[in-house]
């Protein structure tokens, strides 16, 4: 029996009383021992990975590595956590995770040292010999072949580490990457940018137009008149936009926007001021039959006349009365798209133009109306009627419009020269009404261009809504001349594509050039297609903006993190680019031509719609267009066919042969008349 000295006895007593409960851990069954240490190793390894990565959450690894390489003396964690200049909340979060990471390391080290100490104590007791009368379990603890459960401990720890790496690969790395990306995005979004930056490129996802401005336009009419100006709307700051009368009267205005965006609202507000406040003449062509515009004019303008060209309406207007032969010919050419366009169809158009010329020659006294014009068309020579049958058929369709069945009606010239409002409702579907609209518009241009002293008559404002239903080659050619005659036009359309739908005799490029070159002031509402939006944005001018360049690195979890350093370079964009033009709400507009382009707002004038009486006239005696050839109708003057040979067109009459009589004395059709 070994004789223990005092120190050995104290050591054995201390070990058995205090360290045995810890050392006794190794006496658990093997699977419990294995699971216990696997659990400890798993959470220890996973915790260190999570806490270490979260202590740099949102910071690009590329930035961190670059900072470490550039420092010769090393860089502290306090400096590393501030590399991207995070706000206090994110910095505090990083440091909290850093403390957790450090604490986990200290606790782990403590338990490892303690466990090793226990094993060492046990081994020491075994070497010096344990007292068999203390506790049989102590003897079991230090038997050499027991190995103190080391195999199961080591195996459990290795298994826990492998399992933690598997979980990290499957889920933790992805979660850490998403956290990095989320915090990195917060840092980028919350960065306070320098005031020296010059704007930025627009992003359609972040466009903000604010609330639509509501106001009463009538409140601004009196201040506008006091300034001898016309009120157009409000700008972004809520300040009124005025245009001087001198500029207004001599400047054509283009209005572009999708249906319902407010094109007619802006025009109506301005034209009401001109008619009611300044005594101007206003002719408003409305193919769409606007719900409110005519009622606004009637409510605020003393001299107001409404003409409705649609079928079934009473007789109201005769655009052919008092018209010279030359002007009548041009009216027919404009209304029926007979102008040449340098293509194969010109062969037929030449014949149709000649037919229109011969018809116009029959009314040298300006006493034409739709019935007499149709009668003259039916008395053309057979060969000419055959060549111009398309034109004559269209003329017959126009002659069926009830609004034209008068020799008098509204006096367009009196309105244009004396002031007042003439509101003409047309159509976007009925081809006959569309042709009549074109002739009425052309007639207005003829009257304006015929003014000898425009300063002594009322200024004229011609509003053309949906230009594709009213323009003709004759009118486009006249756009640049009406301004010198005391008139200007407001031309409204939906897109640049409308230029290609104004008629078969009009080249789209010709129409586009004619309109854009003669409309220096432009009012853009929302555009429906990119081509129109791009063109509109080009009219607003270019500005310099600062664009950013950042470094992006691929990080854990296959995510990209943006570096904190930003490089600025100057770039150009339009003041109001396509994103803005294509996404403006209704009532929002962009004004160009009055200084720097600016955003503008319009608002309608409140009005209660009520029935409006049409300007009825004495109707012509109704005749069937064909039967009229056999009944008593006013005889059209006989045609002078002597010039056919001179122009190289005999129309079936041989040289030297006497042509057939144009009209017999018995009111029967001439031999050259086609009977249906």
XYZ file of C-alpha atoms in Angstrom:
676
model
C 0.000 0.000 0.000
C 1.407 3.320 -1.103
C 2.018 5.792 1.713
C 0.672 9.171 0.529
C 2.239 12.311 1.832
C 0.232 15.374 2.804
C 0.374 17.034 -0.644
C -0.676 13.863 -2.418
C -3.598 13.379 -0.070
C -4.782 16.957 -0.635
C -4.459 16.486 -4.365
C -6.424 13.268 -4.378
C -9.122 14.689 -2.152
C -9.462 17.814 -4.301
C -9.578 15.753 -7.471
C -12.183 13.331 -6.256
C -14.356 16.024 -4.666
C -14.254 18.791 -7.297
C -12.870 17.552 -10.578
C -14.518 14.158 -10.653
C -17.947 15.537 -11.570
C -16.330 17.015 -14.669
C -14.089 14.087 -15.385
C -17.021 11.788 -14.818
C -18.433 13.046 -18.073
C -16.373 10.457 -19.858
C -18.232 7.656 -18.126
C -21.398 8.210 -20.155
C -22.260 5.559 -22.666
C -20.331 5.927 -25.927
C -23.231 7.163 -28.082
C -24.109 9.833 -25.531
C -20.504 10.914 -25.412
C -20.311 11.008 -29.218
C -23.538 13.015 -29.642
C -22.638 15.435 -26.879
C -19.281 16.407 -28.369
C -20.671 16.416 -31.899
C -23.342 18.888 -30.742
C -20.757 21.072 -29.018
C -18.391 21.058 -32.006
C -21.230 21.709 -34.492
C -22.542 24.835 -32.776
C -19.072 26.068 -31.937
C -17.897 25.841 -35.538
C -21.133 27.244 -36.990
C -21.307 30.056 -34.446
C -17.787 31.202 -35.228
C -18.537 31.308 -38.971
C -21.813 33.195 -38.537
C -20.523 35.712 -36.000
C -17.312 36.329 -37.914
C -19.113 37.028 -41.189
C -21.813 39.141 -39.590
C -19.142 41.273 -37.974
C -18.382 42.472 -41.549
C -21.965 42.348 -42.817
C -22.465 44.436 -45.974
C -18.733 45.046 -46.466
C -17.248 43.846 -49.738
C -14.495 41.272 -49.282
C -12.613 42.858 -52.170
C -12.569 46.175 -50.323
C -11.458 44.469 -47.112
C -8.651 42.540 -48.811
C -7.439 45.652 -50.611
C -7.292 47.579 -47.336
C -5.332 44.808 -45.634
C -2.831 44.569 -48.470
C -2.284 48.304 -48.615
C -1.486 48.546 -44.902
C 2.111 47.708 -44.041
C 1.562 47.703 -40.280
C -1.762 45.907 -40.326
C -5.247 47.200 -39.780
C -7.412 46.813 -36.704
C -10.973 45.522 -36.693
C -12.183 48.959 -35.633
C -10.708 50.380 -38.821
C -11.957 47.501 -40.950
C -15.548 47.894 -39.805
C -15.515 51.542 -40.918
C -14.068 51.038 -44.401
C -17.401 51.713 -46.115
C -18.399 54.502 -43.699
C -21.523 52.753 -42.416
C -24.199 54.537 -40.383
C -24.209 54.050 -36.623
C -26.872 51.351 -36.614
C -24.964 49.076 -38.992
C -21.633 49.810 -37.276
C -23.129 48.903 -33.882
C -24.536 45.711 -35.349
C -21.139 44.711 -36.727
C -19.395 45.307 -33.428
C -22.059 43.397 -31.508
C -21.420 40.349 -33.666
C -17.694 40.870 -33.219
C -18.101 40.744 -29.439
C -20.157 37.572 -29.797
C -17.434 36.043 -31.969
C -14.721 36.962 -29.464
C -16.790 35.745 -26.503
C -17.407 32.413 -28.180
C -13.672 32.009 -28.668
C -12.915 32.783 -25.023
C -15.573 30.399 -23.724
C -14.386 27.664 -26.047
C -10.790 28.131 -24.960
C -11.812 27.993 -21.304
C -13.664 24.721 -21.695
C -10.902 23.148 -23.761
C -8.286 24.036 -21.147
C -10.544 22.816 -18.370
C -11.238 19.536 -20.093
C -7.579 18.910 -20.830
C -6.749 19.762 -17.222
C -9.244 17.207 -15.983
C -7.784 14.536 -18.197
C -4.284 15.443 -17.103
C -5.308 15.233 -13.473
C -6.835 11.849 -14.074
C -3.710 10.612 -15.769
C -1.612 11.927 -12.898
C -3.744 10.140 -10.340
C -3.414 6.937 -12.264
C 0.330 7.283 -12.348
C 0.676 7.830 -8.582
C -2.010 5.300 -7.757
C -5.523 6.086 -6.601
C -6.864 5.136 -3.145
C -9.140 2.174 -3.693
C -11.248 3.101 -0.686
C -12.276 6.536 -2.016
C -14.575 5.612 -4.851
C -14.591 2.645 -7.156
C -15.557 4.874 -10.041
C -12.318 6.805 -9.702
C -10.400 3.602 -10.245
C -12.548 2.966 -13.344
C -11.750 6.424 -14.552
C -8.028 5.881 -14.620
C -7.727 2.380 -15.931
C -5.218 2.515 -18.807
C -7.338 0.470 -21.228
C -10.317 2.806 -20.807
C -8.451 5.671 -22.604
C -10.771 8.095 -20.851
C -13.367 7.969 -23.722
C -10.972 9.901 -25.945
C -11.935 8.088 -29.115
C -15.619 8.968 -28.820
C -14.810 12.546 -27.874
C -12.523 13.095 -30.857
C -14.910 11.299 -33.186
C -17.862 13.394 -32.044
C -15.933 16.623 -32.493
C -14.865 15.680 -36.014
C -18.416 14.692 -36.913
C -19.741 17.997 -35.547
C -17.240 19.954 -37.617
C -18.108 18.078 -40.809
C -21.820 18.514 -40.172
C -21.387 22.250 -39.559
C -19.550 22.615 -42.868
C -22.304 20.766 -44.679
C -24.997 22.986 -43.168
C -22.903 26.018 -43.974
C -22.550 24.931 -47.596
C -26.242 24.106 -47.994
C -27.904 27.045 -46.245
C -25.736 29.333 -44.144
C -23.563 30.757 -46.941
C -26.645 31.692 -48.958
C -28.246 33.348 -45.943
C -25.059 35.240 -45.098
C -24.801 36.371 -48.728
C -28.357 37.673 -48.738
C -27.695 39.558 -45.502
C -24.560 41.076 -47.010
C -26.473 42.121 -50.103
C -29.352 43.594 -48.118
C -27.103 45.661 -45.864
C -24.916 46.666 -48.813
C -28.015 47.951 -50.617
C -29.012 49.905 -47.497
C -25.599 51.512 -47.411
C -25.808 52.519 -51.076
C -29.354 53.846 -50.773
C -28.683 55.760 -47.575
C -25.495 57.408 -48.718
C -25.778 61.195 -48.610
C -24.714 62.465 -52.002
C -22.777 65.655 -52.464
C -24.653 68.759 -53.507
C -22.094 69.259 -56.272
C -23.597 66.453 -58.323
C -25.385 67.560 -61.491
C -28.558 65.538 -61.690
C -28.750 61.896 -62.709
C -30.154 59.600 -65.328
C -33.815 58.757 -64.798
C -35.075 55.343 -63.745
C -38.613 54.530 -64.828
C -39.096 52.476 -61.656
C -38.508 55.465 -59.400
C -40.220 58.245 -61.349
C -42.295 60.480 -59.099
C -44.572 63.142 -60.568
C -46.366 64.162 -57.410
C -50.009 65.067 -57.222
C -51.855 66.688 -60.075
C -52.350 70.407 -59.478
C -56.010 71.401 -59.269
C -56.888 75.005 -60.046
C -59.516 77.163 -61.704
C -58.171 78.591 -64.991
C -60.739 81.409 -64.889
C -58.862 82.974 -61.967
C -55.850 83.611 -64.205
C -57.666 85.111 -67.205
C -57.913 88.639 -65.795
C -54.225 88.816 -64.728
C -53.273 87.481 -68.155
C -55.280 90.170 -69.931
C -53.755 92.832 -67.701
C -50.353 91.684 -68.936
C -51.603 91.514 -72.550
C -50.891 87.795 -72.428
C -52.576 84.420 -72.694
C -52.603 82.040 -69.735
C -51.527 78.484 -70.619
C -51.218 76.679 -67.282
C -49.085 76.363 -64.152
C -45.447 75.337 -63.870
C -43.834 72.976 -61.343
C -43.730 75.702 -58.688
C -47.404 76.508 -59.171
C -46.613 79.767 -60.949
C -48.756 80.779 -63.948
C -47.327 80.389 -67.435
C -48.144 83.373 -69.648
C -47.344 83.960 -73.292
C -47.324 87.490 -74.656
C -50.094 88.253 -77.136
C -47.621 89.408 -79.767
C -45.916 86.015 -79.660
C -49.187 84.101 -79.435
C -50.725 85.705 -82.516
C -47.820 84.887 -84.809
C -46.768 81.469 -83.508
C -48.195 78.109 -84.505
C -48.451 75.626 -81.648
C -48.120 71.862 -81.754
C -49.912 69.758 -79.125
C -48.976 66.077 -78.854
C -50.422 63.457 -76.530
C -52.473 60.308 -76.221
C -56.288 60.547 -76.140
C -57.538 61.785 -72.791
C -54.243 63.340 -71.738
C -55.571 66.921 -71.936
C -54.809 68.251 -75.437
C -58.213 69.890 -75.903
C -58.169 71.257 -72.335
C -55.075 73.378 -72.913
C -56.351 74.613 -76.287
C -59.847 75.385 -75.015
C -58.574 77.376 -72.039
C -56.327 79.499 -74.249
C -58.880 80.034 -77.023
C -61.657 81.055 -74.628
C -59.400 83.885 -73.461
C -58.678 84.939 -77.042
C -62.331 84.994 -78.079
C -63.890 86.412 -74.911
C -61.078 88.681 -73.764
C -59.545 89.933 -77.000
C -62.322 89.520 -79.585
C -60.337 87.058 -81.712
C -61.816 84.741 -84.285
C -61.671 81.090 -83.259
C -62.449 78.172 -85.553
C -62.294 74.881 -83.701
C -62.275 71.650 -85.731
C -63.341 68.770 -83.511
C -63.546 65.388 -85.292
C -63.973 63.572 -81.963
C -66.984 65.570 -80.701
C -65.446 66.563 -77.363
C -67.764 66.192 -74.400
C -67.040 69.556 -72.770
C -65.197 71.930 -75.138
C -68.237 73.328 -77.035
C -70.064 73.922 -73.766
C -67.101 75.864 -72.368
C -67.075 78.128 -75.434
C -70.819 78.674 -75.309
C -70.693 79.531 -71.594
C -67.928 82.132 -71.909
C -68.146 83.499 -75.478
C -71.019 85.725 -76.605
C -70.617 85.027 -80.315
C -70.680 81.266 -80.634
C -71.884 79.092 -83.507
C -71.959 75.309 -83.616
C -71.863 73.353 -86.876
C -72.318 69.586 -86.885
C -71.263 67.906 -90.133
C -72.433 64.416 -89.272
C -75.202 62.688 -91.148
C -78.771 63.428 -90.162
C -78.089 66.986 -89.031
C -79.958 69.977 -90.529
C -78.557 72.126 -93.335
C -76.003 74.508 -91.823
C -73.142 75.503 -94.106
C -72.122 75.959 -97.739
C -68.324 76.183 -98.057
C -68.596 76.652 -101.846
C -70.593 79.885 -101.839
C -68.703 83.008 -102.887
C -65.636 80.982 -103.850
C -63.549 81.842 -106.897
C -62.929 79.306 -109.620
C -59.331 78.826 -108.532
C -60.239 78.389 -104.865
C -63.065 75.974 -105.670
C -60.686 73.826 -107.676
C -58.248 73.744 -104.742
C -61.061 72.911 -102.320
C -61.982 69.865 -104.372
C -58.343 68.821 -104.704
C -57.770 69.230 -100.952
C -60.966 67.517 -99.850
C -60.624 64.508 -102.133
C -56.831 64.059 -101.873
C -56.255 64.701 -105.569
C -52.818 66.262 -105.223
C -49.946 64.494 -106.958
C -47.491 62.525 -104.852
C -44.869 61.457 -107.408
C -46.013 57.846 -107.603
C -47.953 55.606 -110.001
C -51.290 56.862 -108.699
C -50.530 60.289 -110.186
C -51.705 59.011 -113.592
C -55.268 58.827 -112.301
C -54.952 61.928 -110.145
C -54.083 64.064 -113.160
C -57.377 63.080 -114.731
C -59.266 63.716 -111.501
C -57.604 67.100 -111.110
C -58.692 67.992 -114.616
C -62.234 66.977 -113.782
C -62.141 69.203 -110.678
C -60.817 72.075 -112.785
C -63.626 71.729 -115.331
C -66.230 71.592 -112.576
C -64.824 74.733 -110.923
C -64.881 76.617 -114.238
C -68.634 76.307 -114.378
C -69.044 78.674 -111.409
C -67.199 81.887 -112.254
C -69.717 83.882 -110.257
C -69.106 82.010 -106.999
C -72.696 80.747 -106.783
C -71.850 77.082 -106.289
C -73.404 74.708 -103.809
C -73.086 70.972 -103.364
C -76.043 70.168 -105.633
C -74.858 72.318 -108.533
C -71.316 70.978 -108.185
C -72.589 67.409 -108.368
C -74.748 68.262 -111.385
C -71.709 69.743 -113.108
C -69.737 66.586 -112.362
C -72.409 64.424 -113.946
C -72.298 66.507 -117.127
C -68.599 65.948 -117.736
C -67.717 64.193 -121.006
C -68.112 60.427 -120.870
C -64.426 59.669 -121.292
C -63.451 62.075 -118.526
C -66.108 60.723 -116.203
C -64.780 57.252 -116.814
C -61.252 58.314 -115.905
C -62.448 60.268 -112.842
C -65.168 57.892 -111.683
C -63.567 57.462 -108.248
C -63.586 61.192 -107.633
C -67.197 61.532 -108.824
C -68.345 58.653 -106.628
C -66.759 60.293 -103.580
C -68.374 63.592 -104.536
C -71.765 61.869 -104.656
C -71.197 60.539 -101.136
C -70.303 64.000 -99.840
C -73.401 65.420 -101.539
C -75.534 63.144 -99.384
C -74.472 64.967 -96.199
C -77.476 66.861 -94.910
C -75.361 69.630 -93.346
C -74.370 70.789 -96.865
C -77.879 71.063 -98.273
C -78.042 74.845 -98.314
C -76.948 77.718 -100.490
C -76.288 79.921 -97.474
C -75.688 79.025 -93.843
C -72.796 80.003 -91.619
C -70.597 82.688 -93.131
C -67.056 81.502 -92.476
C -65.493 84.694 -93.813
C -67.585 86.853 -91.476
C -66.393 84.844 -88.472
C -62.735 84.951 -89.505
C -62.727 88.683 -90.154
C -65.160 89.831 -87.481
C -64.358 87.565 -84.537
C -66.362 84.996 -82.627
C -66.244 81.236 -82.250
C -67.146 78.704 -84.924
C -67.093 75.200 -83.482
C -67.214 72.467 -86.130
C -68.023 68.914 -85.069
C -66.833 66.323 -87.571
C -66.051 62.639 -87.592
C -63.122 60.248 -87.391
C -64.963 57.406 -89.143
C -67.243 58.757 -91.882
C -65.082 59.318 -94.967
C -67.552 61.788 -96.450
C -67.459 63.933 -93.313
C -63.653 63.706 -93.221
C -63.486 65.039 -96.792
C -65.836 67.872 -95.904
C -63.682 68.703 -92.854
C -60.641 69.004 -95.081
C -62.477 71.316 -97.473
C -63.685 73.543 -94.629
C -60.182 73.775 -93.209
C -58.786 74.565 -96.640
C -61.485 77.207 -97.087
C -60.427 78.888 -93.841
C -56.837 78.999 -95.074
C -57.975 80.474 -98.389
C -59.894 83.256 -96.673
C -56.957 84.034 -94.379
C -54.435 84.114 -97.212
C -56.758 86.382 -99.174
C -56.600 89.138 -96.561
C -55.140 92.368 -97.879
C -54.893 94.217 -94.551
C -54.787 91.583 -91.777
C -54.107 94.147 -89.061
C -57.546 95.700 -89.598
C -59.463 92.478 -88.996
C -59.689 90.107 -86.069
C -56.722 87.832 -85.320
C -57.572 84.231 -86.192
C -56.966 81.137 -84.082
C -57.454 77.834 -85.914
C -57.590 74.795 -83.642
C -57.252 71.459 -85.425
C -57.796 68.461 -83.173
C -56.549 65.163 -84.653
C -54.755 66.619 -87.666
C -54.747 63.373 -89.623
C -58.453 63.889 -90.322
C -58.076 67.462 -91.629
C -54.740 68.094 -93.284
C -54.235 68.276 -97.019
C -51.226 69.119 -99.155
C -52.723 72.503 -99.916
C -53.013 73.329 -96.203
C -49.539 72.034 -95.302
C -48.057 74.285 -97.964
C -49.934 77.230 -96.460
C -48.797 76.673 -92.843
C -45.851 78.990 -93.233
C -47.861 81.823 -94.782
C -50.912 82.236 -92.542
C -48.842 83.787 -89.744
C -48.152 86.824 -91.894
C -51.900 87.182 -92.431
C -52.840 87.598 -88.778
C -53.582 83.954 -88.069
C -51.970 81.022 -86.348
C -52.805 77.366 -85.815
C -52.978 74.965 -82.917
C -52.335 71.475 -84.285
C -53.128 68.535 -82.008
C -52.279 64.911 -82.700
C -51.481 61.677 -80.890
C -48.120 60.622 -82.308
C -45.668 61.072 -85.151
C -47.433 58.196 -86.869
C -50.345 60.540 -87.585
C -48.206 62.279 -90.208
C -48.462 59.178 -92.370
C -52.265 59.016 -92.161
C -53.254 62.431 -93.468
C -54.142 61.222 -96.959
C -52.837 59.254 -99.909
C -51.596 62.434 -101.573
C -49.387 63.384 -98.627
C -45.874 62.114 -98.029
C -45.330 61.539 -94.269
C -41.942 63.260 -94.324
C -43.439 66.226 -96.140
C -46.193 66.565 -93.524
C -43.780 66.117 -90.631
C -41.382 68.722 -91.980
C -44.174 71.145 -92.802
C -45.635 70.944 -89.307
C -42.500 70.769 -87.165
C -40.774 73.572 -89.058
C -43.746 75.867 -88.531
C -44.652 75.105 -84.895
C -41.934 76.633 -82.686
C -44.021 76.252 -79.511
C -44.812 72.685 -78.513
C -46.947 71.317 -75.719
C -46.277 67.640 -75.033
C -48.550 65.402 -73.017
C -47.915 61.702 -72.472
C -46.776 59.947 -75.660
C -47.959 56.448 -76.440
C -44.984 55.132 -78.412
C -41.242 55.383 -78.084
C -40.634 57.161 -81.391
C -42.911 60.048 -80.448
C -41.534 60.170 -76.902
C -37.952 60.224 -78.145
C -38.677 63.005 -80.612
C -40.500 65.024 -77.954
C -37.634 64.576 -75.490
C -35.162 65.810 -78.109
C -37.074 69.086 -78.292
C -36.460 69.737 -74.574
C -32.687 70.068 -74.998
C -29.725 68.289 -73.414
C -28.325 68.704 -69.917
C -25.154 67.456 -68.224
C -25.593 64.898 -65.452
C -23.187 62.984 -63.232
C -23.245 59.226 -63.653
C -21.688 56.795 -61.175
C -19.159 54.041 -61.734
C -18.712 51.489 -58.955
C -16.726 48.314 -58.501
C -18.763 45.183 -57.945
C -17.334 41.999 -56.434
C -18.730 38.485 -56.287
C -19.030 37.359 -52.683
C -20.091 34.434 -50.538
C -23.432 32.963 -51.587
C -22.835 33.988 -55.215
C -24.044 37.539 -54.600
C -22.626 40.820 -55.797
C -21.615 43.572 -53.410
C -20.970 47.145 -54.474
C -17.790 48.835 -53.354
C -18.018 52.009 -51.304
C -15.876 54.126 -53.635
C -17.796 55.949 -56.392
C -16.338 57.492 -59.531
C -18.351 60.289 -61.151
C -18.278 61.157 -64.817
C -20.335 63.634 -66.798
C -22.869 62.414 -69.289
C -25.672 63.950 -71.341
C -29.392 63.328 -71.318
C -32.451 65.218 -72.444
C -33.994 67.523 -69.866
C -37.233 65.547 -70.098
C -36.255 62.143 -71.426
C -38.374 59.345 -72.864
C -39.075 57.856 -69.437
C -40.768 61.083 -68.381
C -42.598 61.708 -71.666
C -44.032 58.184 -71.762
C -45.211 58.064 -68.159
C -46.600 61.511 -67.351
C -50.068 61.341 -65.747
C -53.048 63.040 -67.372
C -52.883 66.808 -67.004
C -49.066 66.824 -66.845
C -47.273 68.334 -69.829
C -43.903 69.614 -71.035
C -43.735 73.038 -72.678
C -40.970 73.947 -75.134
C -40.381 77.057 -77.200
C -40.765 79.610 -74.402
C -37.273 79.577 -72.944
C -36.019 76.458 -71.201
C -38.395 73.525 -71.396
C -40.536 73.227 -68.293
C -43.154 70.978 -66.799
C -46.660 72.379 -66.951
C -50.102 71.542 -65.665
C -53.523 72.117 -67.178
C -56.993 71.893 -65.711
C -60.370 72.078 -67.381
C -62.880 74.879 -66.895
C -65.853 73.588 -64.956
C -69.044 73.606 -67.014
C -72.409 71.862 -67.014
C -73.196 70.406 -70.461
C -76.566 71.362 -71.942
C -78.075 70.999 -75.433
C -76.699 73.491 -77.963
C -78.761 74.636 -80.924
C -77.161 74.236 -84.340
C -76.834 77.110 -86.807
C -79.612 75.954 -89.151
C -80.006 77.424 -92.653
C -82.622 77.297 -95.400
C -82.307 73.912 -97.044
C -82.069 73.284 -100.758
C -84.891 71.492 -102.494
C -83.979 67.851 -102.183
C -83.087 66.081 -105.405
C -81.888 62.590 -106.028
C -78.322 63.015 -107.309
C -79.030 60.772 -110.315
C -82.705 61.481 -110.924
C -81.895 65.168 -110.851
C -80.337 64.729 -114.252
C -83.782 64.014 -115.677
C -85.861 66.424 -113.627
C -85.988 70.163 -113.402
C -82.755 71.223 -111.788
C -80.679 74.340 -112.234
C -78.749 73.856 -115.426
C -75.020 73.778 -115.008
C -73.270 76.078 -117.467
C -72.177 74.422 -120.671
C -68.609 73.181 -120.821
C -66.160 74.850 -123.108
C -64.370 71.880 -124.673
C -62.330 73.898 -127.125
C -59.214 73.611 -125.015
C -59.065 69.812 -124.923
C -56.819 69.589 -127.986
C -54.665 72.388 -126.640
C -53.783 70.382 -123.547
C -53.355 67.177 -125.509
C -56.446 65.476 -124.052
C -59.259 64.881 -126.541
C -61.334 62.629 -124.295
C -62.721 60.636 -127.233
C -63.389 63.655 -129.514
C -61.412 63.640 -132.744
C -59.723 66.802 -133.885
C -62.040 68.909 -135.944
C -65.132 67.026 -134.781
C -67.803 69.056 -133.084
C -68.237 67.906 -129.453
C -71.612 66.828 -128.161
C -73.772 69.421 -126.512
C -73.348 69.553 -122.772
C -77.059 69.883 -122.056
C -80.088 69.629 -124.291
C -82.811 72.159 -124.307
C -85.303 69.587 -123.020
C -83.542 69.123 -119.703
C -82.453 65.656 -120.781
C -78.968 64.319 -120.253
C -76.455 65.049 -122.953
C -75.151 62.211 -125.050
C -71.930 62.250 -123.079
C -73.668 61.690 -119.732
C -73.386 58.345 -117.996
C -76.796 57.006 -116.981
C -77.120 54.744 -113.966
